[in-house]
Amino acid sequence: MLFNSLDFLIFFTLVVVVYFAMPHRFRWLFLLAASYYFYMCWKVEYIVLILIATTIDYIAGHFVGPGKPFRKLILAVSLGTNLGILFCFKYLNFVSGELRALFDQFNVFAGFPVYHLILPVGISFYTFQSMSYTIDVFRGQKEPEKHFGIYAVYVAFFPQLVAGPIERSTSLMPQFRIPKQFDYDRFCSGLQLMLWGFFKKLVIADRLAMYVDTVYSNPGAFKSAPLILATYFFAFQIFCDFSAYSDIAIGAARILGFDLMKNFNQPYFARSIREFWQRWHISLTTWFRDYLYIPLGGNRVVKWRWQTNIMIVFVLSGIWHGANWTFLIWGVLHGGYLLVSLWTRGLRDRVVHVTRLDRVPYLHKMLQRVFIFHIVLIAWVFFRARNLFEAIVVFKGMVSGVPSIFHINVALGKYELLIAFIALACLEFVHFLQHRYGVSNVLNRMPVALRWGCYYATILAILMFGQFNLTEFIYFQF
Amino acid sequence: MKPRQQVIAFAGIGVLLFSVLYFLAEHFAPPYPLHKTRLKMLVERGDTIEALSIGSSHSQALRFEFLGVDGIHTWQAGNDIFEMRYQAESVLPKMPGLKTVFWCVSPRTFHLDNLALSTEDRSELRRRYYATMPGWKFIPGDGRDLFRAMLTPIVRIDHWAEVVMDFLMRREPTQYVQPGGLIANVPEKRGKEQEAESDAQEEDQSKSRYATEEHKAYLEKHADHRVSKLNEQIADMLLNRPDLEDKAFEAAEDIIEMFQKRGVRVIAYTPPYYEKYTELFDPALIEDMDRKMALLQKKYGFEYYDMSRDEEFIHRPELFINSDHVSGEGAGEVSKKLKRLIDAEAPTPKGD
């Protein structure tokens, strides 16, 4: 079931009504049933994978706490099962295919199998969430959960089941035990977020997707301007698509009385790569930080180990997104950017001083933002291209010929392009407000008429200019 | 204001705003104007219209002027049989004078369900039906498209471009509906004389255009592409809806019963297809159509004329605009032949 579908609106309305109408002691059961139904709407059989991960991690949780015998072994079994499922469904065919190609190079025709498996939606999200629980218990940061139902809802909580935010057991699990009353203010604030999420997904992301998909499905057919514009569009498409999902998830959970972690914080306003990763997909970044980077030693090791740790985290972060060399390169690029930024810190400071940019902080910040946005943009080409060859074709195409605005309407008509640009301007305006004052503050301080005007305008913009052809969220595939 | 009052006020103002926009959209650029015009014509002349044509775009093979009856077309491109049944249910009460229904049957009729197609989104077709023929009925399993159709004037596929342009520029419509309900393109509104002269020119041009070796090659290529695409679509639909064939047959029975109960004569026909099209088409599907039509004929005793493999047409490229649609000239000849068959009361020997 997609968030951007009528089915979800009906489903969610019913869930809210029934949830608040029923006594607290049954709510976990209702949420669990609703969450499993939500997932099974996509593919019934794959609920088994969630059940396996849930059961194994629930049992493991009771035996991995500090002082328990064989706890390391049990943790390894738990993590191995989760990662094994992930590997089978997400990476097995890729590894098999690459090995086959490698052996073919040496005329060794080994019969590596090909499995026709459909990637289970959200598998990377719920396995990471489930794994974080066992690790937290192992570290003694969380008591093992006694109630299987509560643990099962934690793993499968429908707002964030298929595309995050990846929650922590210490933060989300206790919330299922707290009795909740319907709160009008939370309801309004949740709806605000959901509405903004729908706007970003339906008006911006899905419109830009039409352009990006056309260009990137056959990059060799385009030169210069369309390729450049498609890459810029993709940067906004993926941001709007993914952050829209997060907004809708956080909004929906808020209406039900739950607080989910913030997943995006205007990443394209970042002034350094480090800051970008503190603002982009925050729940994944912090997951890798807490469960990979720090256990590897973080920055409390010798320099070369520290830099290797950084690279390992980014490479794995890239591979987490999918079984393709393009994702790996994307991760390597980001890791590389961060390392280069560390190596060149002194040099950059000197350049800023010599050019006196430090005396014009506004310009300095703006240049930093523009620079970071563009190096991120370069990495997005690899992320979006179907393979490395096509990524290179995109880069070559971008620099061949002089870009002309007269050649940009390749997939969207002028009117559609105009809507896209206006919607992007709205997005940036809202980001500016958020950056300066906080959108909620601005809205709450407005007179009712003006505030409602904003709501109506957003609803009508979604209805009038939204793309209602039910496209999935990009991050579903991860 | 208390929260409850706020909710009521917010919803009330929202409905008002929505209604204003709805009115504006319907006034300046109503969605699906051609189909609505066609339905309007049908309602206005419901007492006098004697014949109705239902089916897919293959129904273009029927020209009422050659049949000598006052009739109207309701087909829309890509129709499946469930949509045909919906159309029939919707228009029948509006046509008290109806005497004959011409039902166009194709080899794909019993294997098509637009809702079951996963490779392509055809829900727009359904929404068009619901928007054109408003009501609370919908094809089973299609409630969401009915709901979306209700929002059509606001949630428009043109994203309000038409409303804005028509409002700003007072543009003239560039299409019109012919008296028989067929949709045709015309560059601009024209005088009658000019129209007749230009139609004749167009017909001459189309004759010369279609009677070439180049066109023959095009038809062969088209048949190849069309049939392979259809086969893929049918396989996909059957996979997604295993009971499709049974349900399609039930829908066919419903259509016939519906008209016969009203005392309307049912005349089914299959138009001719270019030879290559039938040659490439899955023979099992053709046999299935033959078998099902024979069963239906036996049960309901209606007339059925199968011209799909009629030697009089299938080898003549000039009669086809593409491999499964006859040209204007072709439609004339097909309709004349159908009239001869009906007049002679000599149905093809099927179902015996």
PDB file of N, CA, C and O in Angstrom, chain B residues 2 42-43 58 70 81 92 104 106 136 143 169 186 188 199 214 231 244 262 270 287 292 309 313 328 334 343:
ATOM      1  N   LYS B   2     -13.476  26.199  19.367  1.00  0.00           N
ATOM      2  CA  LYS B   2     -13.108  24.892  19.904  1.00  0.00           C
ATOM      3  C   LYS B   2     -12.650  23.990  18.755  1.00  0.00           C
ATOM      4  O   LYS B   2     -13.045  24.204  17.607  1.00  0.00           O
ATOM      5  N   LEU B  42     -26.793  11.755 -27.143  1.00  0.00           N
ATOM      6  CA  LEU B  42     -27.553  10.511 -26.953  1.00  0.00           C
ATOM      7  C   LEU B  42     -28.783  10.764 -26.088  1.00  0.00           C
ATOM      8  O   LEU B  42     -29.882  10.316 -26.394  1.00  0.00           O
ATOM      9  N   VAL B  43     -28.587  11.528 -25.026  1.00  0.00           N
ATOM     10  CA  VAL B  43     -29.715  11.802 -24.116  1.00  0.00           C
ATOM     11  C   VAL B  43     -30.767  12.650 -24.824  1.00  0.00           C
ATOM     12  O   VAL B  43     -31.957  12.374 -24.742  1.00  0.00           O
ATOM     13  N   HIS B  58     -12.738  -1.024 -32.576  1.00  0.00           N
ATOM     14  CA  HIS B  58     -13.028  -1.765 -33.812  1.00  0.00           C
ATOM     15  C   HIS B  58     -14.422  -1.453 -34.334  1.00  0.00           C
ATOM     16  O   HIS B  58     -14.751  -1.731 -35.484  1.00  0.00           O
ATOM     17  N   ASP B  70     -30.863   5.351 -37.792  1.00  0.00           N
ATOM     18  CA  ASP B  70     -30.404   6.466 -36.985  1.00  0.00           C
ATOM     19  C   ASP B  70     -29.747   5.869 -35.728  1.00  0.00           C
ATOM     20  O   ASP B  70     -30.435   5.349 -34.851  1.00  0.00           O
ATOM     21  N   ILE B  81     -14.642  -5.777 -22.087  1.00  0.00           N
ATOM     22  CA  ILE B  81     -16.070  -6.157 -22.082  1.00  0.00           C
ATOM     23  C   ILE B  81     -16.787  -5.675 -20.820  1.00  0.00           C
ATOM     24  O   ILE B  81     -17.991  -5.432 -20.831  1.00  0.00           O
ATOM     25  N   LEU B  92     -28.632   2.535 -21.626  1.00  0.00           N
ATOM     26  CA  LEU B  92     -29.906   1.894 -21.990  1.00  0.00           C
ATOM     27  C   LEU B  92     -31.130   2.631 -21.430  1.00  0.00           C
ATOM     28  O   LEU B  92     -32.094   2.873 -22.174  1.00  0.00           O
ATOM     29  N   CYS B 104     -19.850  -5.057 -31.217  1.00  0.00           N
ATOM     30  CA  CYS B 104     -18.623  -5.409 -31.933  1.00  0.00           C
ATOM     31  C   CYS B 104     -17.780  -6.362 -31.066  1.00  0.00           C
ATOM     32  O   CYS B 104     -17.364  -6.006 -29.966  1.00  0.00           O
ATOM     33  N   SER B 106     -14.406  -8.830 -30.746  1.00  0.00           N
ATOM     34  CA  SER B 106     -13.077  -9.087 -31.316  1.00  0.00           C
ATOM     35  C   SER B 106     -12.520 -10.357 -30.680  1.00  0.00           C
ATOM     36  O   SER B 106     -12.983 -10.762 -29.617  1.00  0.00           O
ATOM     37  N   TRP B 136     -23.495   6.285  -9.425  1.00  0.00           N
ATOM     38  CA  TRP B 136     -22.830   5.632  -8.294  1.00  0.00           C
ATOM     39  C   TRP B 136     -22.407   4.213  -8.618  1.00  0.00           C
ATOM     40  O   TRP B 136     -21.804   3.546  -7.802  1.00  0.00           O
ATOM     41  N   GLY B 143     -13.788   0.794  -7.416  1.00  0.00           N
ATOM     42  CA  GLY B 143     -14.331   1.911  -6.644  1.00  0.00           C
ATOM     43  C   GLY B 143     -13.428   3.130  -6.634  1.00  0.00           C
ATOM     44  O   GLY B 143     -13.895   4.261  -6.718  1.00  0.00           O
ATOM     45  N   MET B 169      -7.471  32.733 -23.372  1.00  0.00           N
ATOM     46  CA  MET B 169      -7.382  32.929 -24.827  1.00  0.00           C
ATOM     47  C   MET B 169      -8.690  32.699 -25.557  1.00  0.00           C
ATOM     48  O   MET B 169      -8.760  32.906 -26.760  1.00  0.00           O
ATOM     49  N   VAL B 186     -10.859  18.023 -36.651  1.00  0.00           N
ATOM     50  CA  VAL B 186     -10.937  19.041 -37.700  1.00  0.00           C
ATOM     51  C   VAL B 186     -10.075  20.209 -37.279  1.00  0.00           C
ATOM     52  O   VAL B 186      -9.991  20.519 -36.097  1.00  0.00           O
ATOM     53  N   GLU B 188     -10.376  23.428 -37.753  1.00  0.00           N
ATOM     54  CA  GLU B 188     -11.120  24.577 -37.232  1.00  0.00           C
ATOM     55  C   GLU B 188     -12.577  24.440 -37.649  1.00  0.00           C
ATOM     56  O   GLU B 188     -12.927  23.580 -38.466  1.00  0.00           O
ATOM     57  N   ASP B 199     -13.891  17.265 -47.170  1.00  0.00           N
ATOM     58  CA  ASP B 199     -14.070  15.846 -46.848  1.00  0.00           C
ATOM     59  C   ASP B 199     -13.807  14.967 -48.065  1.00  0.00           C
ATOM     60  O   ASP B 199     -13.179  13.918 -47.970  1.00  0.00           O
ATOM     61  N   GLU B 214       3.835   0.966 -49.801  1.00  0.00           N
ATOM     62  CA  GLU B 214       4.367   1.457 -48.529  1.00  0.00           C
ATOM     63  C   GLU B 214       3.370   1.194 -47.396  1.00  0.00           C
ATOM     64  O   GLU B 214       3.746   0.749 -46.302  1.00  0.00           O
ATOM     65  N   ASN B 231      -0.642  -9.905 -27.226  1.00  0.00           N
ATOM     66  CA  ASN B 231      -0.384 -11.206 -26.587  1.00  0.00           C
ATOM     67  C   ASN B 231       0.235 -11.020 -25.210  1.00  0.00           C
ATOM     68  O   ASN B 231      -0.150 -11.691 -24.251  1.00  0.00           O
ATOM     69  N   LEU B 244     -10.555 -14.231 -15.309  1.00  0.00           N
ATOM     70  CA  LEU B 244     -10.919 -13.231 -16.332  1.00  0.00           C
ATOM     71  C   LEU B 244     -11.816 -13.796 -17.423  1.00  0.00           C
ATOM     72  O   LEU B 244     -12.847 -13.203 -17.770  1.00  0.00           O
ATOM     73  N   ARG B 262     -35.148  -5.868 -22.805  1.00  0.00           N
ATOM     74  CA  ARG B 262     -35.816  -4.623 -23.217  1.00  0.00           C
ATOM     75  C   ARG B 262     -36.427  -4.754 -24.608  1.00  0.00           C
ATOM     76  O   ARG B 262     -36.945  -3.803 -25.165  1.00  0.00           O
ATOM     77  N   THR B 270     -18.101  -9.198 -36.031  1.00  0.00           N
ATOM     78  CA  THR B 270     -16.654  -9.026 -35.898  1.00  0.00           C
ATOM     79  C   THR B 270     -16.161  -8.404 -37.196  1.00  0.00           C
ATOM     80  O   THR B 270     -16.401  -8.952 -38.268  1.00  0.00           O
ATOM     81  N   GLU B 287     -10.184 -19.315 -31.889  1.00  0.00           N
ATOM     82  CA  GLU B 287     -11.068 -20.482 -31.682  1.00  0.00           C
ATOM     83  C   GLU B 287     -11.960 -20.286 -30.466  1.00  0.00           C
ATOM     84  O   GLU B 287     -13.136 -20.627 -30.463  1.00  0.00           O
ATOM     85  N   LYS B 292     -17.129 -19.422 -27.994  1.00  0.00           N
ATOM     86  CA  LYS B 292     -17.972 -18.679 -27.053  1.00  0.00           C
ATOM     87  C   LYS B 292     -19.139 -17.996 -27.764  1.00  0.00           C
ATOM     88  O   LYS B 292     -20.259 -17.972 -27.244  1.00  0.00           O
ATOM     89  N   ARG B 309     -12.375 -12.872 -41.114  1.00  0.00           N
ATOM     90  CA  ARG B 309     -11.556 -13.575 -42.106  1.00  0.00           C
ATOM     91  C   ARG B 309     -12.206 -13.530 -43.497  1.00  0.00           C
ATOM     92  O   ARG B 309     -12.021 -14.410 -44.321  1.00  0.00           O
ATOM     93  N   PHE B 313     -12.412  -8.551 -47.869  1.00  0.00           N
ATOM     94  CA  PHE B 313     -11.744  -7.383 -47.279  1.00  0.00           C
ATOM     95  C   PHE B 313     -10.258  -7.589 -46.944  1.00  0.00           C
ATOM     96  O   PHE B 313      -9.449  -6.699 -47.127  1.00  0.00           O
ATOM     97  N   GLY B 328     -11.931   4.803 -43.498  1.00  0.00           N
ATOM     98  CA  GLY B 328     -13.259   5.330 -43.793  1.00  0.00           C
ATOM     99  C   GLY B 328     -13.905   4.555 -44.932  1.00  0.00           C
ATOM    100  O   GLY B 328     -15.070   4.156 -44.870  1.00  0.00           O
ATOM    101  N   VAL B 334     -17.666  -2.339 -45.204  1.00  0.00           N
ATOM    102  CA  VAL B 334     -18.055  -3.299 -44.162  1.00  0.00           C
ATOM    103  C   VAL B 334     -19.521  -3.095 -43.795  1.00  0.00           C
ATOM    104  O   VAL B 334     -20.300  -4.058 -43.688  1.00  0.00           O
ATOM    105  N   ASP B 343     -30.089  -7.858 -44.127  1.00  0.00           N
ATOM    106  CA  ASP B 343     -31.283  -7.881 -44.976  1.00  0.00           C
ATOM    107  C   ASP B 343     -31.585  -9.289 -45.464  1.00  0.00           C
ATOM    108  O   ASP B 343     -32.736  -9.703 -45.567  1.00  0.00           O
TER     109      ASP B 343
END
